[in-house]
Amino acid sequence: EIYIDPNVAKLLKSRTIRSLADSKYLLLELPMSGEYAGADDIFLSLIQAGYKVVLAHPERYQSSHKNIDHLLELHEMGVLFQCNLGSIIGQYGKNAQKALKKLAKADLIFCFGTDIHHARDYSEIAKAQKKLRKYYSADQLQAVLETNARKILCS
């Protein structure tokens, strides 16, 4: 993840930071609480420069809980969403779970990540995948859990 910064393009050009798997995909993160003024402009400039902006865990941001419509605007702009599997089972709270369900119902999620930091966290993956079956067909689930992530690695 690259924490949002007005100098992202410059840092990428100097190779101080790198894209996902040296592809055109950038996994960007916003502040968990509060807003980041200018984030939309940064996203748009990166998209116009040919990058594919992937917003990390949009369902977890407090700003998304207050204004889910902003995520719809970002999606229309071309921002892709990478959500955390644990959000569907309430691992990050009810607000994140509710936001994820809205994004899933609207078919706005590009891919899922695990945000796993400890071996004990692996036990929740199957439970989360099972819950996602409520929102996705088998083919759609395959896309958000595997196929779209491969696009990043193979681009």
XYZ file of N, CA and C in Angstrom:
465
model
N 0.842 -1.182 0.000
C 0.000 0.000 0.000
C 0.883 1.239 0.000
N 0.416 2.216 -0.748
C 1.062 3.527 -0.775
C 0.101 4.496 -0.101
N 0.567 5.118 0.962
C -0.273 6.093 1.648
C -0.393 7.322 0.755
N -1.603 7.814 0.599
C -1.876 8.926 -0.307
C -0.964 10.111 -0.006
N -0.435 10.697 -1.059
C 0.507 11.806 -0.937
C 0.471 12.575 -2.254
N 0.541 13.893 -2.203
C 0.503 14.659 -3.451
C 1.702 14.377 -4.371
N 2.751 13.786 -3.843
C 3.955 13.515 -4.629
C 4.040 12.083 -5.139
N 2.935 11.353 -5.137
C 2.961 9.948 -5.554
C 3.536 9.805 -6.961
N 3.074 10.612 -7.904
C 3.560 10.497 -9.288
C 5.067 10.722 -9.361
N 5.542 11.726 -8.653
C 6.976 12.032 -8.649
C 7.768 10.896 -7.997
N 7.248 10.343 -6.923
C 7.922 9.239 -6.231
C 7.950 7.970 -7.079
N 6.900 7.754 -7.855
C 6.885 6.614 -8.772
C 7.921 6.800 -9.880
N 7.982 8.002 -10.419
C 8.927 8.289 -11.508
C 10.370 8.104 -11.060
N 10.662 8.500 -9.816
C 12.027 8.364 -9.290
C 12.300 6.960 -8.748
N 11.255 6.111 -8.779
C 11.332 4.726 -8.288
C 11.592 4.668 -6.779
N 11.249 5.746 -6.077
C 11.310 5.747 -4.614
C 10.230 4.825 -4.061
N 9.097 4.823 -4.735
C 8.018 3.877 -4.443
C 7.711 3.135 -5.737
N 7.032 2.000 -5.603
C 6.762 1.183 -6.785
C 5.312 0.739 -6.816
N 4.902 0.411 -7.983
C 3.546 -0.084 -8.178
C 3.476 -1.553 -7.778
N 2.272 -2.102 -7.811
C 2.092 -3.522 -7.490
C 2.739 -4.377 -8.577
N 3.666 -5.214 -8.213
C 4.337 -6.137 -9.134
C 4.899 -5.406 -10.353
N 5.325 -4.159 -10.147
C 5.848 -3.323 -11.235
C 4.872 -3.209 -12.409
N 3.591 -3.211 -12.092
C 2.541 -3.083 -13.097
C 2.067 -1.630 -13.127
N 0.972 -1.401 -13.798
C 0.340 -0.078 -13.808
C -0.649 0.079 -12.653
N -0.764 -0.951 -11.813
C -1.694 -0.919 -10.684
C -1.029 -0.322 -9.450
N -1.705 0.634 -8.841
C -1.226 1.271 -7.614
C -2.238 1.020 -6.498
N -1.780 0.465 -5.395
C -2.656 0.253 -4.243
C -2.458 1.423 -3.293
N -3.452 2.307 -3.253
C -3.362 3.523 -2.448
C -4.251 3.430 -1.223
N -3.774 4.030 -0.159
C -4.496 4.021 1.115
C -4.773 5.449 1.557
N -5.952 5.657 2.098
C -6.361 6.943 2.662
C -6.300 6.873 4.182
N -6.410 8.028 4.844
C -6.491 8.007 6.311
C -7.745 7.260 6.764
N -7.630 6.480 7.807
C -8.782 5.721 8.311
C -9.866 6.643 8.861
N -9.454 7.711 9.509
C -10.441 8.656 10.033
C -10.213 10.012 9.376
N -11.283 10.696 9.137
C -11.171 12.014 8.526
C -11.075 11.940 7.010
N -10.926 13.079 6.416
C -10.853 13.221 4.963
C -9.417 13.514 4.552
N -9.120 13.308 3.298
C -7.839 13.727 2.743
C -8.149 14.659 1.586
N -8.023 15.948 1.841
C -8.312 16.941 0.810
C -7.377 16.725 -0.374
N -7.948 16.700 -1.546
C -7.141 16.557 -2.754
C -6.951 15.130 -3.222
N -7.469 14.156 -2.492
C -7.293 12.752 -2.888
C -7.895 12.492 -4.266
N -9.075 13.038 -4.534
C -9.724 12.806 -5.826
C -8.853 13.322 -6.970
N -8.251 14.481 -6.767
C -7.380 15.046 -7.795
C -6.143 14.183 -8.018
N -5.601 13.638 -6.950
C -4.436 12.747 -7.058
C -4.833 11.493 -7.820
N -5.965 10.902 -7.464
C -6.452 9.714 -8.168
C -6.610 10.005 -9.662
N -7.273 11.106 -9.976
C -7.547 11.444 -11.368
C -6.250 11.666 -12.152
N -5.295 12.360 -11.558
C -4.034 12.605 -12.278
C -3.276 11.297 -12.522
N -3.326 10.380 -11.585
C -2.667 9.084 -11.767
C -3.369 8.257 -12.843
N -4.692 8.295 -12.849
C -5.461 7.583 -13.868
C -5.151 8.169 -15.248
N -5.105 9.489 -15.336
C -4.801 10.148 -16.609
C -3.374 9.852 -17.070
N -2.486 9.543 -16.126
C -1.103 9.190 -16.459
C -0.976 7.717 -16.858
N -2.096 6.998 -16.848
C -2.088 5.609 -17.298
C -2.043 4.564 -16.202
N -2.102 5.000 -14.943
C -2.104 4.044 -13.841
C -3.520 3.561 -13.564
N -3.613 2.392 -12.995
C -4.874 1.850 -12.519
C -4.846 1.986 -10.995
N -5.619 2.917 -10.500
C -5.644 3.211 -9.071
C -6.574 2.219 -8.374
N -6.023 1.533 -7.389
C -6.785 0.594 -6.566
C -6.816 1.170 -5.157
N -7.992 1.457 -4.663
C -8.139 1.997 -3.312
C -8.219 0.841 -2.318
N -7.288 0.828 -1.392
C -7.240 -0.223 -0.375
C -8.365 -0.034 0.631
N -9.025 -1.112 0.933
C -10.093 -1.228 1.939
C -10.999 -0.001 2.085
N -11.693 0.401 1.012
C -12.548 1.587 1.102
C -13.682 1.435 2.108
N -14.078 0.211 2.376
C -15.175 -0.027 3.322
C -14.791 0.303 4.756
N -13.509 0.450 5.022
C -13.054 0.683 6.398
C -12.880 2.156 6.743
N -12.906 3.041 5.761
C -12.693 4.464 6.030
C -13.936 5.092 6.645
N -13.728 5.866 7.707
C -14.856 6.545 8.338
C -15.563 7.469 7.361
N -14.801 8.087 6.464
C -15.418 8.986 5.482
C -16.379 8.222 4.575
N -16.097 6.950 4.292
C -16.992 6.125 3.473
C -18.269 5.795 4.218
N -18.146 5.596 5.522
C -19.336 5.290 6.323
C -20.309 6.460 6.310
N -19.744 7.673 6.286
C -20.571 8.869 6.310
C -21.119 9.209 4.924
N -20.380 8.820 3.860
C -20.757 9.221 2.514
C -20.383 8.133 1.516
N -21.171 7.074 1.463
C -20.898 5.961 0.555
C -21.010 6.411 -0.901
N -21.777 7.461 -1.156
C -21.918 7.964 -2.523
C -20.591 8.454 -3.092
N -19.700 8.907 -2.227
C -18.388 9.342 -2.707
C -17.628 8.172 -3.323
N -17.792 6.983 -2.760
C -17.144 5.810 -3.345
C -17.706 5.525 -4.739
N -18.987 5.741 -4.921
C -19.586 5.560 -6.240
C -18.980 6.542 -7.240
N -18.752 7.768 -6.803
C -18.126 8.776 -7.661
C -16.696 8.366 -8.015
N -15.960 7.859 -7.037
C -14.592 7.404 -7.304
C -14.593 6.255 -8.306
N -15.528 5.338 -8.143
C -15.624 4.203 -9.058
C -15.914 4.685 -10.479
N -16.815 5.640 -10.618
C -17.131 6.201 -11.930
C -15.917 6.884 -12.544
N -15.050 7.439 -11.703
C -13.822 8.084 -12.151
C -12.817 7.056 -12.675
N -12.968 5.804 -12.236
C -12.044 4.761 -12.660
C -11.252 4.129 -11.537
N -11.524 4.529 -10.312
C -10.835 3.944 -9.162
C -11.401 2.549 -8.904
N -10.510 1.592 -8.732
C -10.892 0.215 -8.412
C -10.848 0.024 -6.900
N -11.632 -0.906 -6.385
C -11.682 -1.137 -4.941
C -11.175 -2.519 -4.574
N -10.259 -2.544 -3.620
C -9.744 -3.792 -3.039
C -10.214 -3.801 -1.583
N -11.143 -4.674 -1.281
C -11.701 -4.738 0.071
C -11.049 -5.861 0.865
N -11.216 -5.801 2.163
C -10.684 -6.845 3.041
C -11.736 -7.922 3.260
N -11.328 -9.179 3.128
C -12.238 -10.303 3.361
C -12.872 -10.239 4.748
N -12.088 -9.858 5.727
C -12.575 -9.831 7.100
C -13.729 -8.872 7.333
N -13.889 -7.903 6.448
C -14.977 -6.938 6.625
C -16.346 -7.592 6.513
N -16.480 -8.598 5.677
C -17.786 -9.236 5.478
C -18.244 -9.996 6.722
N -17.310 -10.388 7.563
C -17.680 -11.109 8.788
C -17.588 -10.212 10.022
N -17.478 -8.903 9.792
C -17.493 -7.951 10.899
C -16.169 -7.765 11.609
N -15.089 -8.226 11.033
C -13.774 -8.137 11.675
C -13.348 -6.689 11.927
N -13.845 -5.759 11.136
C -13.461 -4.352 11.281
C -14.629 -3.494 11.741
N -15.651 -4.133 12.280
C -16.794 -3.415 12.819
C -18.000 -3.434 11.900
N -19.122 -3.052 12.464
C -20.395 -3.078 11.751
C -20.431 -2.083 10.591
N -19.814 -0.906 10.759
C -19.841 0.082 9.690
C -19.096 -0.417 8.456
N -17.946 -1.029 8.655
C -17.182 -1.580 7.535
C -17.958 -2.716 6.880
N -18.588 -3.545 7.682
C -19.373 -4.661 7.152
C -20.541 -4.139 6.298
N -21.217 -3.144 6.805
C -22.349 -2.551 6.092
C -21.889 -1.914 4.775
N -20.782 -1.188 4.808
C -20.258 -0.549 3.595
C -19.836 -1.602 2.572
N -19.197 -2.677 3.037
C -18.769 -3.733 2.121
C -19.977 -4.377 1.452
N -21.016 -4.628 2.216
C -22.224 -5.227 1.637
C -22.805 -4.339 0.539
N -22.808 -3.035 0.760
C -23.312 -2.109 -0.264
C -22.447 -2.168 -1.515
N -21.132 -2.192 -1.334
C -20.227 -2.262 -2.482
C -20.389 -3.584 -3.232
N -20.548 -4.676 -2.487
C -20.720 -5.993 -3.116
C -22.039 -6.058 -3.884
N -23.122 -5.573 -3.273
C -24.430 -5.586 -3.941
C -24.397 -4.779 -5.231
N -23.624 -3.708 -5.245
C -23.515 -2.855 -6.433
C -22.451 -3.359 -7.405
N -21.807 -4.475 -7.075
C -20.757 -5.078 -7.904
C -19.630 -4.088 -8.199
N -19.154 -3.404 -7.158
C -18.116 -2.388 -7.315
C -16.736 -2.845 -6.826
N -16.630 -4.053 -6.312
C -15.359 -4.518 -5.754
C -14.543 -5.211 -6.839
N -13.325 -4.757 -7.034
C -12.421 -5.332 -8.030
C -11.786 -6.619 -7.508
N -11.313 -6.561 -6.261
C -10.688 -7.746 -5.669
C -10.703 -7.640 -4.144
N -10.356 -8.752 -3.521
C -10.279 -8.810 -2.064
C -8.850 -9.111 -1.637
N -8.508 -8.578 -0.487
C -7.253 -8.902 0.172
C -7.575 -9.462 1.537
N -6.571 -9.965 2.198
C -6.821 -10.574 3.504
C -6.411 -9.686 4.665
N -5.427 -8.842 4.482
C -4.877 -8.031 5.571
C -4.381 -8.923 6.710
N -3.912 -10.102 6.351
C -3.434 -11.060 7.351
C -2.046 -10.672 7.827
N -1.915 -10.615 9.142
C -0.627 -10.302 9.759
C -0.152 -11.415 10.685
N -1.044 -12.345 11.003
C -0.706 -13.434 11.925
C -1.319 -14.735 11.416
N -0.669 -15.830 11.686
C -1.157 -17.143 11.233
C -2.562 -17.433 11.740
N -2.913 -16.947 12.910
C -4.241 -17.236 13.468
C -5.360 -16.630 12.630
N -5.042 -15.631 11.825
C -6.050 -14.952 11.025
C -6.543 -15.782 9.837
N -5.798 -16.808 9.440
C -6.179 -17.611 8.281
C -7.492 -18.359 8.490
N -7.853 -18.624 9.726
C -9.054 -19.404 10.004
C -10.329 -18.702 9.551
N -10.294 -17.413 9.353
C -11.491 -16.651 8.985
C -11.730 -16.592 7.475
N -10.749 -17.001 6.660
C -10.886 -16.863 5.208
C -12.068 -17.667 4.671
N -12.182 -18.915 5.039
C -13.273 -19.756 4.539
C -14.632 -19.205 4.968
N -14.707 -18.726 6.183
C -15.956 -18.156 6.690
C -16.344 -16.917 5.866
N -15.375 -16.079 5.563
C -15.645 -14.874 4.776
C -16.056 -15.237 3.353
N -15.359 -16.182 2.752
C -15.697 -16.599 1.389
C -17.114 -17.159 1.318
N -17.489 -17.909 2.321
C -18.839 -18.476 2.364
C -19.888 -17.363 2.425
N -19.636 -16.341 3.225
C -20.590 -15.231 3.340
C -20.709 -14.457 2.031
N -19.600 -14.378 1.295
C -19.616 -13.635 0.036
C -20.481 -14.296 -1.022
N -20.735 -15.596 -0.875
C -21.577 -16.315 -1.844
C -22.990 -15.730 -1.913
N -23.367 -15.015 -0.871
C -24.681 -14.373 -0.851
C -24.743 -13.221 -1.865
N -23.594 -12.637 -2.190
C -23.545 -11.453 -3.037
C -23.015 -11.715 -4.447
N -22.389 -12.883 -4.641
C -21.739 -13.153 -5.917
C -22.091 -14.534 -6.453
N -22.190 -14.615 -7.775
C -22.300 -15.927 -8.420
C -20.923 -16.592 -8.301
N -20.833 -17.852 -8.660
C -19.545 -18.566 -8.598
C -18.499 -17.884 -9.475
N -18.888 -17.462 -10.682
C -17.942 -16.797 -11.583
C -17.504 -15.437 -11.041
N -18.448 -14.686 -10.507
C -18.121 -13.381 -9.934
C -17.196 -13.534 -8.731
N -17.470 -14.536 -7.910
C -16.640 -14.777 -6.732
C -15.219 -15.150 -7.157
N -15.107 -15.970 -8.172
C -13.794 -16.334 -8.718
C -13.056 -15.080 -9.191
N -13.772 -14.165 -9.818
C -13.153 -12.931 -10.318
C -12.614 -12.069 -9.179
N -13.431 -11.822 -8.153
C -12.995 -10.912 -7.086
C -11.987 -11.559 -6.130
N -11.977 -12.882 -6.058
C -11.039 -13.554 -5.159
C -9.731 -13.955 -5.845
N -9.775 -14.145 -7.162
C -8.566 -14.648 -7.816
C -8.259 -14.000 -9.161
N -9.185 -14.038 -10.087
C -8.918 -13.604 -11.461
C -8.425 -12.164 -11.536
N -9.083 -11.252 -10.847
C -8.697 -9.839 -10.927
C -7.333 -9.591 -10.280
N -7.020 -10.311 -9.236
C -5.687 -10.177 -8.618
C -4.613 -10.648 -9.595
N -4.925 -11.695 -10.353
C -3.965 -12.177 -11.369
C -3.717 -11.140 -12.436
N -4.734 -10.326 -12.736
C -4.559 -9.271 -13.721
C -3.441 -8.311 -13.285
N -3.367 -8.062 -11.994
C -2.319 -7.189 -11.473
C -0.953 -7.828 -11.671
N -0.860 -9.094 -11.333
C 0.423 -9.782 -11.414
C 0.877 -10.025 -12.857
N -0.075 -10.154 -13.757
C 0.262 -10.520 -15.148
C 0.200 -9.334 -16.110
N 0.097 -8.140 -15.594
C -0.003 -6.984 -16.520
C 1.350 -6.345 -16.750
